[in-house]
Amino acid sequence: MNLLKGTAQRWVVFVVAVALWELVTRAADDVFFPPPTTIAEAAGQIWFSPLFGEHVVPGVGRMLLGWALSGVIGVALGILLGRSRTAMAYLGPTFNFMRSIPPPLLVPFFAATIGVTSMQLPTIVFGAVWPVLLNTVDGARAVDDTKVDTARAFRLSGPQWLLGVVLPSALPKVFAGLRLSLSISLILMVVSELVGSINGIGNQLVQAQRDYDLPTMWAWIVLLGVLGYLFNTLLLLAELRALAWQPRHSPEAQSLATGG
Amino acid sequence: MTGQRTGSRAAAGLVGLVGFFLVWEVASRTGLVPAYYLRPPSVVLPTVVRLLGDTGFLRALVATVFATLIAVAVAVAVAVPAGLLLGSVTWVRRAVMTLVEFLRPIPSVALIPLALLTFGTGPDTKITLAVYGGLWPILFNTMYALDELDPLHVETARAFGVGRLGVLGRVALPSAAPFVLTGIRLTFAISLAVVVSVELFSGGTIGLGQFILEASSGASQMDEVLAATVLAGLIGYGANAGLERLNNRFFAWNARGGGR
Amino acid sequence: GLLGGDDSGDSAAQSGGGSIEKTKIKVGVLPVVDVAPFYLAVEQGYFKEEGLEVEPVVMGSGPAAISGILNGDLDIAFASYPAPLLAQSTKVADFKIVADALAAKPGHLVVVAPPNSSLKKPTDAPGKRIAITARNSMTDLAPMSVLKTEGVAYDQVQWVEMPFPNMITAMQNGEVDGAVTVEPWVTIAEKQLGATPVFDGASGPTAEIPMSGFVAVSGNGKFATTSPNTIAAFQRALGKAQAQATDRPKMEQMFVKYAKVDKETAQLVTISTYSTSLEANRIQRVANLMKEFGVIKGDLDVASMIPNAGTTGK
Amino acid sequence: MTPTMLQVTDLGHTYQSKDGPYDAIDALGFTVAAGELVCVVGPSGCGKSTLLRTVAGLIRPSRGSVSLHGTPVDGVPEDLAVVFQDYSRSLFPWLTVQRNVEFPLRGLPRAERAARAAEALAAVGLERAGRKYPWQLSGGMQQRVAIARALAYRPALLLMDEPFASVDAQTRFELEDLLLRVRREQDTTILLVTHDIDESVYLGDRVLVLSKSPASVVAQLPVDLGEHRDQITTRASDEFVELRAKVAGLLQGVPQTEPVAP
Amino acid sequence: MTPTMLQVTDLGHTYQSKDGPYDAIDALGFTVAAGELVCVVGPSGCGKSTLLRTVAGLIRPSRGSVSLHGTPVDGVPEDLAVVFQDYSRSLFPWLTVQRNVEFPLRGLPRAERAARAAEALAAVGLERAGRKYPWQLSGGMQQRVAIARALAYRPALLLMDEPFASVDAQTRFELEDLLLRVRREQDTTILLVTHDIDESVYLGDRVLVLSKSPASVVAQLPVDLGEHRDQITTRASDEFVELRAKVAGLLQGVPQTEPVAP
Ligand SMILES: Nc1ncnc2c1ncn2[C@@H]1O[C@H](COP(=O)(O)OP(=O)(O)OP(=O)(O)O)[C@@H](O)[C@H]1O
Ligand SMILES: Nc1ncnc2c1ncn2[C@@H]1O[C@H](COP(=O)(O)OP(=O)(O)OP(=O)(O)O)[C@@H](O)[C@H]1O
Ligand SMILES: [Mg+2]
Ligand SMILES: [Mg+2]
């Protein structure tokens, strides 16, 4: 019963949006905006063909690897910069400078240093690392004073301090960063496949775009949405486990939040 | 912070940046990377200075900065209230997040042709796409900050007869503010990236991306391309520094224990 | 304004030549050598002489320029032919070819390879990685057609997509065995890398093949329908400039200024043919080529894309 | 008799957690008259804070009901102020002390807000801390800020959860007297949780003794020490000593010889 | 005499803030012998917590020095445990109660850690709360978790900042006796801040009375109640009552008739 209600709540807006989109696009009858039913048809054709294995699997593999790497790098560097004023003073400005360079402008740089055909992974990591990094810095900085004192008074070892105190208290913010990075990884996967790639969703998407095969183009876009939704759901499950200790999951806090 | 300490921090940051440029210079001079495409900073930095004296380039720079600022402002205006709502009302969050998670991974770059058709070649396209791409960090950081909101703060406000909207505005927002600001810092970089990318991929509008598009067309002006890239980084760097100052000024309470 | 939008409202002026429907027009172009005569026409005031105020708008890609005319922001767009022909065949809109731009001379569209590459002659191509700008563009269609005539298994070539500047680094790093380049990149590749030509992409079946042109959209209220006289004026002015394309120094200036080619390179660049006439049967070759390789399905009659009203370019 | 302000009937609350449900309070019942000051004592963890939270409408009780002036409480009632046990977390770190005290006073003109806050801060001996942030204060000072905030609000019903736990004895005496004075002047109804048996007798019109968790009412002890009390004479009086021993006995589970009021 | 464990000389600390510097403690000096239990009393906000923090090496004092066993403290000394005044914040919300208590016991085998934690939790009466999270406990229970954590660590020097402020009288007595027993068995040196004058006399070998902020030592009162104390008889003894009155007088600034030890 509750499960049913939850599922209904989760999907009602989505379904209504799709239905509206169908109506609007049917009424507008614009080749560039085919109705969802047409997109679904095209999607059925490409998703369940060998194209899927050829173009989706390698890219998504790279994207997951890139995302994982940016998570690890972001958390490690974030904790360093968040807890060390010296590190922040020396590295902060450089990172902020690098972070601000639009990734597409870095393509020639990566192309020259790493190679056009192998720069996909670095591009993903370079773009996706920042949300994790900045959010971790925030989280690591905001460790409650009393907890810092407690940890120091008990002379915790370095690893225990970082993994046992700083990381857990930064964890909610790290998860916010990971969720942002996830979609950025997918986006950069596509962007990085536009150049120097012989396969991938981005490659196919742009091909369809240039061929004016709009239902196919939309089908690839929708596939990105589906992938994003899927990975995000998995990440949320992990988050729910990792942050189960938060009081917000208690019925009292819930009713307070919703004003009940 | 005393003036002296701020000064020495700035010096440390400079050391980091100088180190970054040194590595680049050496890499370029030793032929570690093809110097023709990755001109050394000793060539690029003077070009930066020269370009800053060029009115045509300055117009492009200003156009890009303005478009980015507008996009960030719109993103803040949309995402902060939305984040407060989604972060505090569970059923709205459930209902909307499915759609959001579906939309988030769709790259702005893939939408450029559609946006061009809908919004034309003017600045509307780049601003719209930049808002869409940059919305998420603010939205998510606001939501996650609310998850971390101390339940006792909410209880205190509620007990004093503060209504739900009041709790959002007077308790949730201030307590979330520093993390929201971090979201804005991320958003700025993403919006800048999207604006420049749209200029680069679609053309047709004055801006840094358009400048790079033209400069890179004949391979003779790679120093200008890199100079523009460095400038894009500097814009983001400046915006970031400004936002950090804002943070230090208004959220001094967040930098607890500073006096010890 | 400050955002990079256009300040000039396109005022459909009734003045100026009386019969010209729209005096201020926006033309989407790409930063390539194909549009050198167009810029020459702007600089020499040929458009002004015809009562036209032409604003060149540099676009990021052919499809972006086409989106621009579809949306109505641009009146005329420069495009490499496959794009509008493909759009026409998929019935995205009804396109009219306003003017022809460049037709490839030998040396304009060349498959090059770095010095130490194992790609030396056309028969080496199968199994090799060769850089192109995009699938279904002249950069892959023309070489495939040449390979096909020579009986080489063109379908076994691995085409890798990337912009021209990256082709140089990709060849240098050995990531690709060769690249399909067009001028000025043929010259740049030779200068920078010592790359050597493997075969000419515009030879045999594709000799003198038209590469690009200017297009507009027709239909109710669309530019090509409402402004036949404007188009005619545009054609006259451009034709005047294209006729001077053999004037090497003038063209080199345009290359340096608008295609951002450096002076030394500009002196070496092959200057192709800029046709002064608009002939459907020549452009039909491109459509046929596209059909041959399955890019467009069914027949496409290019003649139907030539505007009939006010065709004075002939 | 004065009219009933607060009526708690058969109140019970069960916390849900992964380890299963936990009964914090059970079958609690008592009434508080308007203007009365009732002290609640009970063993640590018995459910006193839970009781205060249900009365404040911050948690919806699992069983039973709370009514104010005869109407059942659903949500937070008006004109209520709470001093939470965890005072340091209940202050807003982004506001100065002065602004923390002004926090509930919106609606009032600015000047009046400032005046009220200054007055309340002075009353708790913090006239000079207004511009500091809570984390710049000592524990006891933070607790006094929380008290000042509640007093500045001038509520009809004041709930206090061990409000003087972190201040020194001398300050505690002064604050107790402050509370009695405020009660007298503003006719505030007060429900106060304390661990200090002496304090419960000194302050209360009645002392409510709760059992171990799940809390229920063990006894209600009326305190007849008159309205005007005084730290030295009242505490030295025989009734005081006797009542205090009685409360202590009840808390330790020693059965009382004379029957206590239900 | 037993060797000096802790020596505080001319200690002073000034907090810097936007409103200018604030002297929290000034020219504080005293010594604590090994195995001694010294209670610190003083008005709210006088600088007691600041003193404890400097002794723990958590803040570097602006003036003067702290030395342990003759070596100046620079950083946090070994074998030290602190029970913070802000106990609820000093617990880690992501760890269960059991894990919170085990947290500082690194180096020990797993089983031993668990055993020690269970023992300490049982000692403070929380044998059944091990699997809960701190926020699922009442205030007093959280405070006891913090005490259990310090005890399980078995430090040589134990600093406690109002450790019994949030527990009921009965539990407080039990915890006081627990502390005395632990001290006897493990020979722990203890510096304990309290607001309860009775408690300071009952627990201490010596009571350190501090002045108003900036804190300095007003008096040091030796407490000669013997090693074995008992809640009922000790508190009823004449010396106890006398000492207690003396401490109260000193706190109120009443000059003492007989000279007190410097
Ligand atoms: N959020 C919660 N989830 C689960 N159990 C809880 C929660 N809050 C309190 N409890 C349990 O309810 C019981 C009563 O808690 P409460 O805070 O009301 O006690 P209390 O009487 O105020 O104690 P103290 O005097 O120590 O503050 C305790 O055993 C506690 O473990
Ligand atoms: N971080 C800080 N910044 C500025 N001032 C501070 C800071 N911490 C404490 N103070 C000031 O130092 C003084 C002493 O504080 P401390 O916490 O040591 O007092 P305390 O004796 O422990 O008081 P209490 O008994 O109320 O806990 C107080 O007046 C307080 O305002
Ligand atoms: Mg409580
Ligand atoms: Mg203190």
Short mmCIF file of C-alpha atoms in Angstrom, two decimals, chain B residues 10-116:
data_model
loop_
_atom_site.label_atom_id
_atom_site.label_comp_id
_atom_site.label_asym_id
_atom_site.label_seq_id
_atom_site.Cartn_x
_atom_site.Cartn_y
_atom_site.Cartn_z
CA ALA B 10 47.58 35.75 -1.50
CA ALA B 11 51.34 35.33 -1.88
CA ALA B 12 51.05 31.59 -1.31
CA GLY B 13 48.30 31.39 -3.91
CA LEU B 14 50.53 33.23 -6.35
CA VAL B 15 53.29 30.73 -5.71
CA GLY B 16 50.87 27.95 -6.69
CA LEU B 17 49.80 29.71 -9.87
CA VAL B 18 53.36 30.57 -10.84
CA GLY B 19 54.26 26.92 -10.34
CA PHE B 20 51.43 25.93 -12.65
CA PHE B 21 52.64 28.28 -15.38
CA LEU B 22 56.23 27.12 -14.90
CA VAL B 23 55.28 23.49 -15.46
CA TRP B 24 53.43 24.51 -18.59
CA GLU B 25 56.38 26.58 -19.84
CA VAL B 26 58.83 23.76 -19.27
CA ALA B 27 56.53 21.16 -20.83
CA SER B 28 56.11 23.34 -23.84
CA ARG B 29 59.80 24.27 -24.22
CA THR B 30 61.18 20.81 -23.79
CA GLY B 31 58.92 19.54 -26.51
CA LEU B 32 57.12 17.27 -24.12
CA VAL B 33 54.01 18.43 -25.92
CA PRO B 34 53.85 19.82 -29.47
CA ALA B 35 54.84 23.41 -28.85
CA TYR B 36 53.07 24.62 -31.94
CA TYR B 37 49.69 23.82 -30.44
CA LEU B 38 50.53 24.39 -26.83
CA ARG B 39 52.35 27.68 -26.89
CA PRO B 40 54.30 28.38 -23.72
CA PRO B 41 53.00 30.93 -21.20
CA SER B 42 55.81 33.28 -22.17
CA VAL B 43 54.06 33.62 -25.51
CA VAL B 44 50.48 33.33 -24.27
CA LEU B 45 50.60 35.76 -21.36
CA PRO B 46 51.78 38.71 -23.46
CA THR B 47 49.01 37.82 -25.88
CA VAL B 48 46.55 38.01 -22.98
CA VAL B 49 47.74 41.52 -22.29
CA ARG B 50 47.59 42.47 -25.96
CA LEU B 51 44.07 41.08 -26.34
CA LEU B 52 42.91 43.01 -23.31
CA GLY B 53 43.75 46.15 -25.21
CA ASP B 54 41.73 45.06 -28.23
CA THR B 55 38.20 46.49 -28.24
CA GLY B 56 36.78 43.71 -30.39
CA PHE B 57 38.08 41.15 -27.97
CA LEU B 58 36.93 43.12 -24.96
CA ARG B 59 33.42 43.23 -26.39
CA ALA B 60 33.50 39.47 -26.72
CA LEU B 61 34.77 39.13 -23.17
CA VAL B 62 32.10 41.42 -21.76
CA ALA B 63 29.38 39.64 -23.73
CA THR B 64 30.43 36.30 -22.31
CA VAL B 65 30.73 37.58 -18.75
CA PHE B 66 27.36 39.28 -18.91
CA ALA B 67 25.62 36.25 -20.34
CA THR B 68 27.19 34.14 -17.60
CA LEU B 69 26.17 36.55 -14.86
CA ILE B 70 22.60 36.62 -16.10
CA ALA B 71 22.53 32.84 -16.29
CA VAL B 72 23.86 32.54 -12.74
CA ALA B 73 21.36 35.08 -11.46
CA VAL B 74 18.49 33.22 -13.07
CA ALA B 75 19.81 29.91 -11.77
CA VAL B 76 19.97 31.31 -8.23
CA ALA B 77 16.49 32.76 -8.49
CA VAL B 78 15.10 29.44 -9.66
CA ALA B 79 17.19 26.89 -7.82
CA VAL B 80 17.31 28.32 -4.31
CA PRO B 81 13.53 28.43 -3.81
CA ALA B 82 13.17 25.13 -5.64
CA GLY B 83 15.86 23.58 -3.45
CA LEU B 84 14.17 24.85 -0.30
CA LEU B 85 10.89 23.40 -1.46
CA LEU B 86 12.30 20.06 -2.57
CA GLY B 87 14.47 19.85 0.51
CA SER B 88 11.67 20.39 2.94
CA VAL B 89 8.58 18.79 1.45
CA THR B 90 9.13 15.10 0.98
CA TRP B 91 6.26 14.38 -1.35
CA VAL B 92 7.14 17.21 -3.72
CA ARG B 93 10.67 15.95 -3.79
CA ARG B 94 9.49 12.44 -4.58
CA ALA B 95 7.19 13.67 -7.29
CA VAL B 96 9.65 15.95 -9.03
CA MET B 97 12.96 14.19 -8.64
CA THR B 98 12.21 11.47 -11.19
CA LEU B 99 11.82 14.07 -13.88
CA VAL B 100 14.82 16.05 -12.62
CA GLU B 101 17.09 13.03 -12.59
CA PHE B 102 15.96 12.26 -16.10
CA LEU B 103 16.69 15.75 -17.39
CA ARG B 104 19.95 16.37 -15.58
CA PRO B 105 22.27 14.14 -17.62
CA ILE B 106 21.16 15.55 -20.96
CA PRO B 107 24.08 17.63 -22.24
CA SER B 108 23.50 21.22 -23.23
CA VAL B 109 25.76 20.64 -26.20
CA ALA B 110 23.34 18.07 -27.58
CA LEU B 111 20.53 20.57 -27.30
CA ILE B 112 22.28 23.39 -29.15
CA PRO B 113 20.62 22.81 -32.55
CA LEU B 114 17.19 22.54 -30.94
CA ALA B 115 17.82 25.60 -28.82
CA LEU B 116 19.00 27.52 -31.87
#
